């Protein structure tokens, strides 16, 4: 049974394979906005085919909504910002950063990740994991991780999800105007790690290095190197210089 929260139909589950899978079967009516949240996932997925460890206590949820593909880049950027805004709201001094494209870092360690997938019809699925009370140990994965609890932020999955939906609704209004998009882009640039530094972007079959110059009006990363300015849509960023 769905709970209604603002424009969202919200479904809660105890255990699912992946909230991204479940939501694909639920988003059947056009022009609705859906949320699926689960206490744990048995087959949580990360980007680039990686696993997302999903034990009870952390937040695992997916959103399904119709997004104008022209503004997809700005939309993703707005989702990143929504997570940063909440963490700063919970702890104003928190050292929060965005690691392009979709990781949120706290004290230089990953606290949240996002997986975008195509849903049925025109639905976009956005799966988000937030480490609330625990995080995988670094011997399991290649990068440092942390949880909100490690920084002294105590919040339940349901409380965080409600803050997310309400902040998301406020931020998405800004996407409707150019002025609003400029506000979001500038806020995003204030959070992103590595701006103005040399970075390497790892894509499936290649690597590109250059100076991280910012993001364009589509939300693509702009990298400057000897070939000029390259627009990058996807990849994993690695920081070459000490930041
Ligand atoms: C990443 O950083 O690699 C993305 C992680 C995304 C994890 C979330 S948890 C909710 C949703 N369901 C999944 O199986 N994955 C996403």
Short mmCIF file of C-alpha atoms and ligand atoms in Angstrom, two decimals:
data_model
loop_
_atom_site.label_atom_id
_atom_site.label_comp_id
_atom_site.label_asym_id
_atom_site.label_seq_id
_atom_site.Cartn_x
_atom_site.Cartn_y
_atom_site.Cartn_z
CA UNK A 1 0.00 0.00 0.00
CA UNK A 2 1.47 3.37 -1.01
CA UNK A 3 1.73 6.38 1.28
CA UNK A 4 1.16 9.72 -0.39
CA UNK A 5 3.84 12.33 0.35
CA UNK A 6 3.49 15.60 -1.59
CA UNK A 7 3.42 14.48 -5.25
CA UNK A 8 4.97 11.11 -4.47
CA UNK A 9 3.52 7.60 -4.12
CA UNK A 10 5.87 6.11 -1.53
CA UNK A 11 6.21 2.32 -1.06
CA UNK A 12 8.14 0.84 1.87
CA UNK A 13 9.49 -2.73 1.87
CA UNK A 14 11.41 -4.78 4.44
CA UNK A 15 13.61 -6.59 1.91
CA UNK A 16 13.98 -6.38 -1.86
CA UNK A 17 16.55 -7.43 -4.42
CA UNK A 18 17.13 -3.84 -5.48
CA UNK A 19 14.77 -0.86 -5.10
CA UNK A 20 15.66 0.04 -8.71
CA UNK A 21 14.16 -3.29 -9.87
CA UNK A 22 11.01 -3.07 -7.76
CA UNK A 23 10.15 0.46 -8.81
CA UNK A 24 10.26 -0.50 -12.49
CA UNK A 25 7.21 -2.74 -11.95
CA UNK A 26 5.36 -0.12 -9.91
CA UNK A 27 5.63 2.98 -12.06
CA UNK A 28 2.73 2.06 -14.28
CA UNK A 29 0.59 5.21 -14.38
CA UNK A 30 1.98 8.00 -16.57
CA UNK A 31 2.85 11.36 -14.97
CA UNK A 32 2.98 10.02 -11.41
CA UNK A 33 6.08 10.20 -9.21
CA UNK A 34 7.04 7.06 -7.33
CA UNK A 35 9.41 6.20 -4.49
CA UNK A 36 10.45 2.74 -3.32
CA UNK A 37 12.38 2.48 -0.06
CA UNK A 38 13.62 -0.76 1.51
CA UNK A 39 15.19 -1.65 4.84
CA UNK A 40 17.65 -3.92 3.05
CA UNK A 41 18.58 -5.12 -0.43
CA UNK A 42 19.83 -8.58 -1.32
CA UNK A 43 21.22 -7.49 -4.69
CA UNK A 44 22.01 -3.79 -4.33
CA UNK A 45 23.77 -2.43 -7.39
CA UNK A 46 26.27 0.37 -7.81
CA UNK A 47 27.57 2.13 -10.91
CA UNK A 48 29.77 0.36 -13.48
CA UNK A 49 28.43 -3.07 -12.50
CA UNK A 50 29.64 -2.79 -8.92
CA UNK A 51 27.77 -4.18 -5.90
CA UNK A 52 26.24 -1.87 -3.29
CA UNK A 53 26.36 -3.43 0.15
CA UNK A 54 22.88 -3.02 1.60
CA UNK A 55 22.56 -4.12 5.21
CA UNK A 56 19.73 -2.90 7.41
CA UNK A 57 20.14 0.55 8.97
CA UNK A 58 21.25 2.55 5.93
CA UNK A 59 18.95 4.21 3.42
CA UNK A 60 18.16 2.57 0.08
CA UNK A 61 15.58 4.19 -2.15
CA UNK A 62 14.66 4.77 -5.77
CA UNK A 63 12.66 7.49 -7.44
CA UNK A 64 10.76 7.11 -10.71
CA UNK A 65 9.66 10.22 -12.56
CA UNK A 66 9.46 11.73 -16.00
CA UNK A 67 12.45 13.91 -16.77
CA UNK A 68 12.95 15.98 -19.87
CA UNK A 69 16.05 14.31 -21.37
CA UNK A 70 17.30 17.72 -22.59
CA UNK A 71 17.76 18.80 -18.99
CA UNK A 72 18.97 15.47 -17.61
CA UNK A 73 22.43 16.79 -16.69
CA UNK A 74 20.98 19.68 -14.67
CA UNK A 75 18.49 17.34 -13.08
CA UNK A 76 21.23 14.99 -11.85
CA UNK A 77 23.18 17.94 -10.53
CA UNK A 78 20.06 19.00 -8.61
CA UNK A 79 19.83 15.51 -7.04
CA UNK A 80 23.49 15.76 -5.89
CA UNK A 81 22.77 19.15 -4.38
CA UNK A 82 19.65 17.95 -2.59
CA UNK A 83 21.76 15.40 -0.69
CA UNK A 84 24.38 18.05 0.18
CA UNK A 85 21.69 20.51 1.34
CA UNK A 86 20.23 17.92 3.72
CA UNK A 87 23.58 16.97 5.23
CA UNK A 88 24.44 20.68 5.73
CA UNK A 89 20.98 21.22 7.24
CA UNK A 90 21.60 18.37 9.68
CA UNK A 91 25.10 19.59 10.50
CA UNK A 92 25.95 23.12 9.26
CA UNK A 93 29.72 22.58 9.61
CA UNK A 94 29.78 19.23 7.80
CA UNK A 95 32.61 18.87 5.27
CA UNK A 96 30.40 17.80 2.36
CA UNK A 97 31.60 17.59 -1.23
CA UNK A 98 30.36 16.25 -4.54
CA UNK A 99 32.60 13.92 -6.47
CA UNK A 100 31.45 14.15 -10.07
CA UNK A 101 29.14 12.78 -11.26
CA UNK A 102 27.05 11.49 -8.36
CA UNK A 103 29.02 10.66 -5.25
CA UNK A 104 28.60 12.65 -2.08
CA UNK A 105 31.67 12.78 0.16
CA UNK A 106 31.79 13.60 3.83
CA UNK A 107 35.24 14.26 5.30
CA UNK A 108 36.70 13.08 1.98
CA UNK A 109 35.01 9.65 2.14
CA UNK A 110 31.97 8.42 0.23
CA UNK A 111 28.70 8.67 2.14
CA UNK A 112 26.21 8.41 -0.73
CA UNK A 113 26.00 7.14 -4.30
CA UNK A 114 23.45 7.31 -7.08
CA UNK A 115 22.57 4.88 -9.88
CA UNK A 116 20.52 6.12 -12.84
CA UNK A 117 18.67 3.65 -15.03
CA UNK A 118 16.03 3.82 -17.72
CA UNK A 119 12.59 2.79 -16.53
CA UNK A 120 9.50 1.74 -18.49
CA UNK A 121 7.92 4.27 -20.90
CA UNK A 122 9.58 7.63 -20.24
CA UNK A 123 10.42 7.03 -16.60
CA UNK A 124 13.88 7.74 -15.29
CA UNK A 125 14.90 5.66 -12.27
CA UNK A 126 17.24 7.24 -9.74
CA UNK A 127 18.49 4.84 -7.06
CA UNK A 128 20.18 6.43 -4.06
CA UNK A 129 22.06 4.83 -1.21
CA UNK A 130 23.05 6.83 1.88
CA UNK A 131 25.31 5.40 4.59
CA UNK A 132 23.43 6.41 7.72
CA UNK A 133 24.86 4.14 10.42
CA UNK A 134 27.51 1.94 8.81
CA UNK A 135 29.76 1.83 5.79
CA UNK A 136 31.73 -0.85 4.00
CA UNK A 137 35.30 -1.15 5.18
CA UNK A 138 37.96 0.02 2.79
CA UNK A 139 39.42 -3.46 2.48
CA UNK A 140 36.17 -4.38 0.65
CA UNK A 141 36.33 -1.50 -1.80
CA UNK A 142 38.84 0.76 -3.50
CA UNK A 143 37.87 4.11 -1.97
CA UNK A 144 37.33 5.41 1.57
CA UNK A 145 33.77 5.38 2.87
CA UNK A 146 32.00 6.85 5.87
CA UNK A 147 28.56 7.16 7.44
CA UNK A 148 26.56 10.09 8.78
CA UNK A 149 26.76 8.50 12.22
CA UNK A 150 30.58 8.67 12.11
CA UNK A 151 30.23 12.46 11.93
CA UNK A 152 27.70 12.58 14.75
CA UNK A 153 24.55 12.84 12.60
CA UNK A 154 21.83 10.53 13.88
CA UNK A 155 18.85 10.15 11.59
CA UNK A 156 16.61 7.27 10.54
CA UNK A 157 16.04 6.18 6.96
CA UNK A 158 12.43 7.39 6.98
CA UNK A 159 13.37 10.81 8.41
CA UNK A 160 16.12 11.26 5.81
CA UNK A 161 13.83 10.21 2.98
CA UNK A 162 11.18 12.75 4.00
CA UNK A 163 13.79 15.52 4.13
CA UNK A 164 15.00 14.41 0.71
CA UNK A 165 11.55 14.53 -0.88
CA UNK A 166 10.79 17.93 0.55
CA UNK A 167 14.18 19.47 -0.40
CA UNK A 168 14.01 17.81 -3.84
CA UNK A 169 10.62 19.44 -4.46
CA UNK A 170 12.01 22.88 -3.51
CA UNK A 171 15.14 22.46 -5.65
CA UNK A 172 13.26 21.14 -8.67
CA UNK A 173 11.29 24.40 -8.91
CA UNK A 174 14.63 26.12 -9.65
CA UNK A 175 15.11 23.87 -12.69
CA UNK A 176 12.19 25.60 -14.39
CA UNK A 177 14.00 28.89 -15.06
CA UNK A 178 17.41 29.81 -16.42
CA UNK A 179 18.02 31.96 -13.34
CA UNK A 180 17.15 29.02 -11.09
CA UNK A 181 19.47 26.72 -13.06
CA UNK A 182 22.29 29.25 -12.64
CA UNK A 183 21.68 29.25 -8.88
CA UNK A 184 21.85 25.43 -8.80
CA UNK A 185 24.96 25.31 -10.99
CA UNK A 186 26.78 27.85 -8.80
CA UNK A 187 25.82 25.99 -5.62
CA UNK A 188 26.98 22.73 -7.20
CA UNK A 189 30.33 24.32 -8.15
CA UNK A 190 30.68 25.39 -4.53
CA UNK A 191 30.43 21.76 -3.42
CA UNK A 192 32.32 19.92 -6.15
CA UNK A 193 35.75 18.50 -5.39
CA UNK A 194 38.71 19.22 -7.67
CA UNK A 195 37.50 22.32 -9.53
CA UNK A 196 40.46 23.98 -11.30
CA UNK A 197 42.68 20.94 -10.65
CA UNK A 198 44.07 18.28 -12.96
CA UNK A 199 41.86 15.19 -12.95
CA UNK A 200 41.65 11.96 -14.90
CA UNK A 201 38.28 10.65 -16.04
CA UNK A 202 38.11 6.87 -16.37
CA UNK A 203 35.54 5.76 -18.91
CA UNK A 204 34.77 2.21 -20.02
CA UNK A 205 37.59 1.94 -22.57
CA UNK A 206 39.63 5.07 -22.11
CA UNK A 207 41.00 7.71 -19.80
CA UNK A 208 41.04 11.47 -20.38
CA UNK A 209 43.05 13.92 -18.31
CA UNK A 210 42.87 17.68 -18.07
CA UNK A 211 41.93 20.60 -15.87
CA UNK A 212 38.44 20.36 -14.41
CA UNK A 213 36.97 23.68 -15.59
CA UNK A 214 33.38 23.26 -14.39
CA UNK A 215 30.11 22.10 -15.92
CA UNK A 216 28.26 23.46 -18.92
CA UNK A 217 24.57 24.38 -19.15
CA UNK A 218 23.71 20.71 -19.81
CA UNK A 219 25.46 19.57 -16.66
CA UNK A 220 28.37 17.94 -18.56
CA UNK A 221 31.82 18.13 -17.05
CA UNK A 222 34.23 20.44 -18.91
CA UNK A 223 37.80 19.28 -19.08
CA UNK A 224 40.55 21.39 -20.66
CA UNK A 225 43.61 19.77 -22.17
CA UNK A 226 45.85 20.14 -25.22
CA UNK A 227 42.92 19.31 -27.54
CA UNK A 228 40.78 22.13 -26.14
CA UNK A 229 37.65 21.83 -23.96
CA UNK A 230 36.10 18.34 -23.86
CA UNK A 231 32.55 17.80 -22.61
CA UNK A 232 32.30 14.61 -20.56
CA UNK A 233 28.96 12.95 -19.92
CA UNK A 234 29.97 9.93 -17.83
CA UNK A 235 32.91 8.33 -16.08
CA UNK A 236 34.72 8.11 -12.78
CA UNK A 237 36.88 11.02 -11.74
CA UNK A 238 40.31 10.50 -10.19
CA UNK A 239 42.22 13.37 -8.62
CA UNK A 240 45.74 13.65 -9.95
CA UNK A 241 46.84 16.54 -7.71
CA UNK A 242 46.65 16.52 -3.93
CA UNK A 243 43.46 18.40 -2.99
C1 LIG B 1 27.23 4.00 -6.77
O1 LIG B 1 27.77 4.91 -6.15
O2 LIG B 1 27.89 3.12 -7.31
C2 LIG B 1 25.73 3.97 -6.86
C3 LIG B 1 25.10 3.32 -5.68
C4 LIG B 1 23.58 3.31 -5.74
C5 LIG B 1 22.98 2.48 -4.64
C6 LIG B 1 21.48 2.60 -4.59
S1 LIG B 1 20.78 1.89 -3.15
C7 LIG B 1 19.19 2.10 -3.82
C8 LIG B 1 19.28 1.75 -5.28
N1 LIG B 1 19.14 0.32 -5.47
C9 LIG B 1 20.25 -0.23 -5.96
O3 LIG B 1 20.39 -1.44 -6.21
N2 LIG B 1 21.19 0.70 -6.13
C10 LIG B 1 20.72 2.02 -5.76
#
